[in-house]
Amino acid sequence: MPNIVVCFKWVIDEAYIRRGSSGELDFSSVSYKISDYDRNAIEEAVRLRNESGGRVAAVTVGSPEATKGLKDALSRGPDQAYFINDASFENIEPSQTSAILADVIGSKIEYDLIICGEGSSDLYTQQVGPRLAERLGIPCISFVLKLTIDGNHIIAERKVEDGVEVTAAPMPVLVTVLPDINTPRIPGVKDTLMASKKEVVNIAKDDLAQTYEPTLQTTAMTAASMERRCVKFGAEPGDIAGFVEALEKEGVLR
Amino acid sequence: MDFKLTEEQELIRQNMREFAEKYVDPIASEIDENSRHPVEVFQKLAEGDWMGIPIPAEYGGAGADYLTHALVVEELSRSCSSTGFTLSIHVGIACMLVLMFGDEDQKKKYLVPMATGEKLGAFVLTEPGAGTDVMAATTTAVLDGDEYVINGTKTFTSNGPTGDTYFVFAWTDKEAGRKGMSAFIVPKETPGMQAGTHFQKMGLRSSQTSEMLFKDCRVPKENLLGQEGRGLVMAMTGFDHGRIGISAQSVGIIQAALDESIKWSKERVQFGKPISRQQAIAWMIADMATDLDAARFLTYRAAWLKDQGVNFSKEAAMAKLFAAEAAMKHTIKAVQIHGGYGYVKGAKVERLMRDAKITEIYEGTSEAQRMVISGTVLR
């Protein structure tokens, strides 16, 4: 019966980000959600537990305000949650997130299988899973479409450029999953009400073995903009030449 | 003062939004067109414990508060107000009547299957000659040995053709006036009860509405809800609860009208710019957003008062009056903003406008709400 750890990130729901009048990103009325692929990761962890037994622990690193995210995650079926929180964990880098996760998972949680989403809905760096596996010294299987537990091994179907690769690895192992792997549930009313009754282990910055410093610096963040020139082109050769000319004039082609 | 929902309420609302987008939006136009009760949606609602939110877990419900139920009706109605209403009357009136007035056996036998969503409830009060004037009803129930014999004709019964458990109001002692009406639980397929004409309506079309005919319909004595003579009080209490649901339904309609109007007005270009940048349109949307908040806060206040265990009749009537009239007013504006495109079948605003009208009529007309409100403030 495997002990499964599933990692999730509580992110800004991109649907609520607005563009300010001078092109800046406006986060003033945003709502948060569990990162999209992490919902698949949670669903897969719970599905495997229901099939093979064992336990599922959901782990997240974030700001102390993210308690709604914990309830959301727990309403989707995990047995308990580890909430590694500090006000300074709001906008940390993948290198820090993976180091903090490795610190806690390696020292406090028994695990046979760790499931992460392929990438987060906000940054989508696809780094946290592989970096975490590296720090824990366990195999990592990415782009996973299907997972099966076979004795002490995990069998994973991976999406690769020209097909599907079937891979096996001994547990403990980390996998990162694609959205194709399952359809996340919509929690029922009782699931949500029961979530706050499940165990949450709070872990503070001071409980970590060390501090993990950022290596990147964000200098600016602006909204992508789109301007319409309202020019129409037909399919005639002359039009196509005109189209290329227009792209060059706008600096799209150089 | 705190306008914040709990984290659970927010999550439940978001989950219902996702549910409605996934299961209801794709069929809303079709069930309106065909006047079809979406059985498949109600099976899914039952699976997710959405059919008995404010009913205690021991009676098959989710054991949450009434405000949570209102939030769910609102979000469901935002996608399809017929579906939202069917849920609202099932929980707000049918389930609540047994919870508040039923004995332990009745709760086990009738409330549990309704709260789990296995069975659908229907409220059978209105008659051809007795709408707002409930006292003009003529349906009777006469005790004969161990059974009551019900005779009469009811009409405009929501869930009439599709219900499983009917709450039927009839005179047990006409002479006793306001203390002469009683309520009975009549299960589907009880001989002597049958759904009559199934009405084709202007809006709210996937909600099934019919006459209910009673001819020597015999129910055992134990199917009397509460005591004899308390029917009118029960009906009024049922309405108080149901009205919060209709208010929430109306809020969902206004929200949908606003969603559609914002989306459309930003896309639709006339005179060289999106119509959202024409003041005439922008102000319509400002008024819509303002009345939406007002309707929403009146609705939440009524639900909150209910959850506090204090009297909320006047507040429920105010919420229902305001939200229903705002829903009608702003769905007309939403069609106006859409112009000809909003008048075409299949446009969501066209359905919203037809659906809105009934909120000013059922579970007490707007005039009846003013009677309740003035009756309280002028007391």
XYZ file of C-alpha atoms in Angstrom, chain B:
379
model
C -20.455 43.915 9.830
C -18.902 41.299 7.589
C -19.764 40.856 3.916
C -17.362 37.962 3.493
C -18.526 34.444 2.750
C -16.783 31.592 4.552
C -14.099 29.673 2.660
C -16.475 26.710 2.448
C -19.237 28.882 0.991
C -16.824 30.318 -1.571
C -15.560 26.872 -2.557
C -19.073 25.445 -2.826
C -20.084 28.406 -4.991
C -17.047 27.887 -7.247
C -17.731 24.181 -7.489
C -21.333 24.832 -8.496
C -20.112 27.320 -11.105
C -17.863 24.646 -12.549
C -20.708 22.104 -12.373
C -23.100 24.461 -14.168
C -20.564 25.319 -16.874
C -19.831 21.656 -17.442
C -23.285 20.066 -17.248
C -25.897 22.816 -17.606
C -24.621 25.461 -20.053
C -24.315 22.979 -22.933
C -27.976 21.880 -22.655
C -29.697 25.030 -21.359
C -30.930 26.150 -24.745
C -32.108 22.682 -25.739
C -34.095 22.003 -22.549
C -35.719 25.424 -22.930
C -36.649 24.717 -26.550
C -37.993 21.225 -25.810
C -39.444 21.989 -22.379
C -37.491 19.009 -21.033
C -36.712 18.223 -17.395
C -32.969 17.388 -17.406
C -33.029 14.120 -15.445
C -29.313 13.592 -16.106
C -28.433 16.898 -14.427
C -30.529 16.078 -11.384
C -28.822 12.696 -11.040
C -25.491 14.517 -10.949
C -26.847 17.093 -8.500
C -27.894 14.216 -6.251
C -24.438 12.615 -6.466
C -22.779 15.834 -5.302
C -25.144 16.369 -2.326
C -26.578 19.527 -3.935
C -30.223 18.477 -3.449
C -30.485 18.919 0.304
C -27.842 21.453 1.303
C -29.563 22.964 4.379
C -31.004 19.650 5.565
C -29.139 18.019 8.502
C -26.927 15.055 7.588
C -29.062 12.719 9.736
C -31.926 13.333 7.292
C -29.842 12.815 4.180
C -28.768 16.418 3.582
C -25.369 18.073 3.505
C -25.910 19.868 6.810
C -24.815 23.289 5.568
C -26.637 26.577 6.054
C -29.423 28.187 4.074
C -27.115 30.863 2.657
C -25.045 28.121 1.021
C -28.225 26.738 -0.558
C -29.036 30.242 -1.863
C -25.539 30.613 -3.352
C -25.965 27.321 -5.174
C -29.407 28.261 -6.548
C -27.900 31.550 -7.729
C -24.986 29.929 -9.559
C -27.179 27.238 -11.100
C -29.736 29.849 -12.225
C -26.961 31.893 -13.810
C -26.667 29.051 -16.319
C -30.315 27.920 -16.406
C -32.911 29.490 -14.171
C -35.415 26.654 -14.771
C -32.944 24.173 -13.340
C -32.128 26.539 -10.470
C -35.801 26.935 -9.684
C -36.525 23.200 -9.718
C -33.782 22.759 -7.141
C -35.024 25.771 -5.187
C -38.617 24.593 -4.799
C -37.500 21.041 -4.031
C -35.237 22.152 -1.181
C -36.738 25.479 -0.101
C -40.325 24.350 0.111
C -40.706 20.557 -0.133
C -37.728 19.499 2.009
C -38.117 22.402 4.427
C -41.825 21.626 5.031
C -41.054 18.092 6.241
C -37.998 19.250 8.180
C -39.984 21.909 10.035
C -43.394 20.274 10.409
C -42.986 16.545 9.832
C -42.759 13.934 12.590
C -39.775 11.608 12.912
C -41.367 8.868 10.770
C -42.245 11.331 8.021
C -38.720 12.724 8.047
C -37.235 9.248 7.691
C -39.692 8.122 5.055
C -40.023 11.278 2.943
C -37.303 13.789 3.812
C -34.312 11.440 3.525
C -35.003 10.373 -0.090
C -35.710 13.984 -1.061
C -32.613 15.423 0.606
C -30.390 12.801 -1.018
C -31.947 13.711 -4.356
C -33.441 10.294 -4.996
C -36.918 11.841 -5.042
C -38.191 15.206 -6.210
C -40.700 17.240 -4.201
C -43.670 19.311 -5.404
C -45.760 21.982 -3.677
C -49.462 21.696 -4.518
C -51.364 24.761 -3.322
C -52.568 26.987 -6.183
C -55.996 26.339 -7.702
C -57.689 27.698 -10.821
C -59.655 30.153 -8.669
C -57.163 30.558 -5.816
C -53.835 32.215 -6.576
C -52.775 34.997 -4.226
C -56.162 34.514 -2.539
C -55.279 31.151 -0.998
C -58.495 31.154 1.058
C -60.546 30.805 -2.137
C -59.290 27.225 -2.542
C -61.936 24.516 -2.830
C -59.965 21.258 -2.546
C -61.107 19.221 0.431
C -59.766 16.371 2.539
C -62.280 14.342 4.518
C -61.285 11.832 7.167
C -62.833 8.441 6.438
C -61.718 5.818 8.954
C -57.921 5.779 8.864
C -57.645 7.648 5.590
C -58.115 11.146 4.292
C -59.990 11.407 0.992
C -58.805 14.339 -1.133
C -60.948 15.868 -3.892
C -60.278 18.928 -6.027
C -58.263 20.483 -8.824
C -54.924 22.199 -8.400
C -53.020 24.072 -11.066
C -49.631 25.567 -11.967
C -47.940 22.867 -9.916
C -44.181 23.027 -10.458
C -42.656 19.543 -10.802
C -46.257 18.338 -11.299
C -45.462 15.802 -14.046
C -41.983 14.964 -12.696
C -42.371 14.967 -8.916
C -42.237 11.999 -6.549
C -43.477 13.483 -3.294
C -46.350 15.979 -3.343
C -47.356 18.380 -0.579
C -51.045 18.939 -1.070
C -53.070 21.614 0.716
C -56.780 21.000 1.297
C -59.589 22.080 3.588
C -60.234 19.739 6.470
C -62.646 22.252 8.025
C -63.662 25.057 5.698
C -65.776 26.662 8.468
C -62.658 27.173 10.601
C -61.325 29.692 8.060
C -57.592 30.311 8.421
C -57.384 27.367 10.802
C -59.234 24.990 8.511
C -56.607 24.065 5.927
C -54.241 21.109 6.288
C -51.246 19.756 4.404
C -50.797 16.164 3.206
C -47.898 14.183 1.846
C -49.045 12.329 -1.262
C -46.539 10.000 -2.919
C -46.521 9.663 -6.693
C -48.788 6.940 -8.040
C -51.257 7.256 -5.193
C -54.553 6.239 -6.854
C -56.805 9.236 -7.406
C -53.958 11.738 -7.953
C -52.847 12.496 -11.449
C -51.044 15.245 -13.329
C -53.378 16.988 -15.768
C -52.535 19.373 -18.593
C -48.826 20.049 -18.885
C -48.540 23.760 -19.590
C -46.323 25.162 -22.349
C -44.935 28.353 -20.822
C -43.393 31.595 -22.058
C -40.234 30.963 -20.052
C -38.922 28.677 -17.314
C -39.625 26.007 -19.856
C -37.568 23.103 -18.569
C -39.407 23.315 -15.258
C -42.475 21.118 -15.624
C -45.770 22.734 -14.683
C -49.152 21.045 -14.709
C -52.591 20.747 -13.229
C -52.930 18.166 -10.460
C -56.251 16.364 -10.311
C -57.527 14.693 -7.150
C -60.496 12.346 -7.374
C -61.217 10.339 -4.227
C -57.486 10.254 -3.599
C -56.956 8.306 -0.368
C -53.901 8.796 1.819
C -53.326 7.184 5.223
C -53.952 9.333 8.266
C -50.215 9.399 9.041
C -49.642 11.365 5.820
C -51.139 14.451 7.444
C -48.206 16.855 7.844
C -48.111 18.188 11.404
C -51.554 18.841 12.822
C -54.904 19.472 11.186
C -55.674 23.129 10.612
C -52.040 24.252 10.381
C -51.885 24.145 6.577
C -52.036 27.873 5.997
C -49.220 28.578 8.453
C -47.140 25.865 6.784
C -47.820 27.257 3.315
C -46.782 30.755 4.436
C -43.653 29.422 6.162
C -42.872 27.425 3.030
C -43.199 30.593 0.973
C -40.874 32.499 3.294
C -38.168 29.915 2.629
C -39.003 29.478 -1.024
C -38.782 33.228 -1.623
C -35.121 33.268 -0.667
C -34.648 30.703 -3.433
C -36.591 32.803 -5.959
C -34.520 35.831 -4.956
C -31.343 33.798 -5.509
C -32.714 32.591 -8.841
C -33.384 36.225 -9.835
C -29.866 37.228 -8.767
C -28.488 34.457 -10.976
C -30.567 35.782 -13.889
C -29.309 39.360 -13.396
C -25.712 38.134 -13.117
C -26.113 36.238 -16.382
C -27.672 39.319 -18.038
C -24.706 41.380 -16.859
C -22.153 38.768 -17.966
C -23.702 38.647 -21.436
C -24.068 42.424 -21.697
C -20.456 43.114 -20.727
C -19.137 40.501 -23.122
C -21.300 41.632 -26.014
C -20.861 45.386 -25.536
C -17.091 45.051 -25.557
C -17.183 43.048 -28.798
C -19.900 44.833 -30.721
C -18.500 47.745 -32.719
C -20.746 50.554 -33.963
C -19.699 54.054 -34.992
C -16.085 52.936 -34.910
C -15.866 51.794 -31.303
C -17.215 49.072 -29.028
C -20.709 49.973 -27.846
C -19.466 49.617 -24.238
C -17.815 52.980 -24.870
C -21.120 54.598 -25.766
C -22.461 56.261 -22.660
C -26.030 55.088 -23.336
C -24.880 51.463 -23.089
C -22.299 51.981 -20.333
C -24.935 53.491 -18.044
C -27.347 50.634 -18.623
C -24.570 48.298 -17.511
C -23.775 50.470 -14.491
C -27.420 50.324 -13.375
C -27.490 46.586 -13.949
C -24.373 46.012 -11.833
C -25.741 48.226 -9.061
C -29.139 46.530 -8.872
C -27.389 43.161 -9.018
C -25.469 43.979 -5.856
C -28.578 45.356 -4.160
C -30.589 42.237 -5.041
C -27.742 39.986 -3.951
C -27.273 41.659 -0.578
C -31.022 41.631 0.149
C -31.055 37.923 -0.717
C -28.029 37.064 1.407
C -29.405 39.058 4.316
C -32.679 37.131 4.218
C -30.781 33.817 4.077
C -28.449 34.943 6.854
C -31.389 35.904 9.075
C -32.910 32.476 8.444
C -29.603 30.918 9.533
C -29.614 33.047 12.691
C -32.980 31.556 13.596
C -34.839 34.856 13.645
C -37.928 35.962 11.720
C -37.162 36.793 8.101
C -40.601 36.946 6.400
C -40.402 40.642 5.603
C -36.776 40.473 4.481
C -37.450 37.454 2.244
C -40.393 39.315 0.691
C -38.236 42.422 0.152
C -35.454 40.381 -1.424
C -37.878 38.557 -3.691
C -39.729 41.736 -4.694
C -36.580 43.683 -5.496
C -34.615 40.872 -7.135
C -37.537 39.754 -9.318
C -38.337 43.256 -10.554
C -34.647 43.941 -11.159
C -34.339 40.671 -13.090
C -37.224 41.657 -15.373
C -35.979 45.218 -15.846
C -32.392 44.310 -16.611
C -33.051 41.323 -18.858
C -35.108 43.714 -21.025
C -32.088 46.045 -21.024
C -29.763 43.158 -21.852
C -31.857 42.340 -24.927
C -31.806 46.041 -25.810
C -27.997 46.115 -25.575
C -27.820 43.090 -27.884
C -30.234 44.687 -30.382
C -31.544 42.340 -33.065
C -29.015 39.671 -32.077
C -30.619 39.471 -28.652
C -34.083 38.945 -30.114
C -33.091 35.826 -31.995
C -33.877 32.371 -30.561
C -30.783 30.839 -29.047
C -29.413 34.143 -27.730
C -29.017 33.663 -23.994
C -30.490 37.089 -23.182
C -33.681 36.178 -25.001
C -34.128 33.155 -22.722
C -33.189 35.208 -19.654
C -35.884 37.769 -20.459
C -38.570 35.100 -20.828
C -37.371 33.319 -17.690
C -37.301 36.517 -15.629
C -41.022 37.254 -15.867
C -42.141 34.348 -13.721
C -40.045 35.535 -10.767
C -42.496 38.452 -10.407
C -45.405 36.023 -10.329
C -44.784 32.756 -8.513
C -44.293 32.075 -4.821
C -46.283 35.266 -4.351
C -46.626 37.986 -6.981
C -44.791 41.259 -6.503
C -48.124 42.627 -5.279
C -48.319 39.857 -2.682
C -44.779 40.715 -1.528
C -45.875 44.341 -1.078
C -48.806 43.069 0.994
C -46.408 41.157 3.247
C -43.961 44.061 3.543
C -46.575 46.775 4.111
C -48.406 44.509 6.518
C -45.260 44.398 8.637
C -44.054 47.986 8.404
C -47.533 49.463 8.892
C -48.360 47.179 11.782
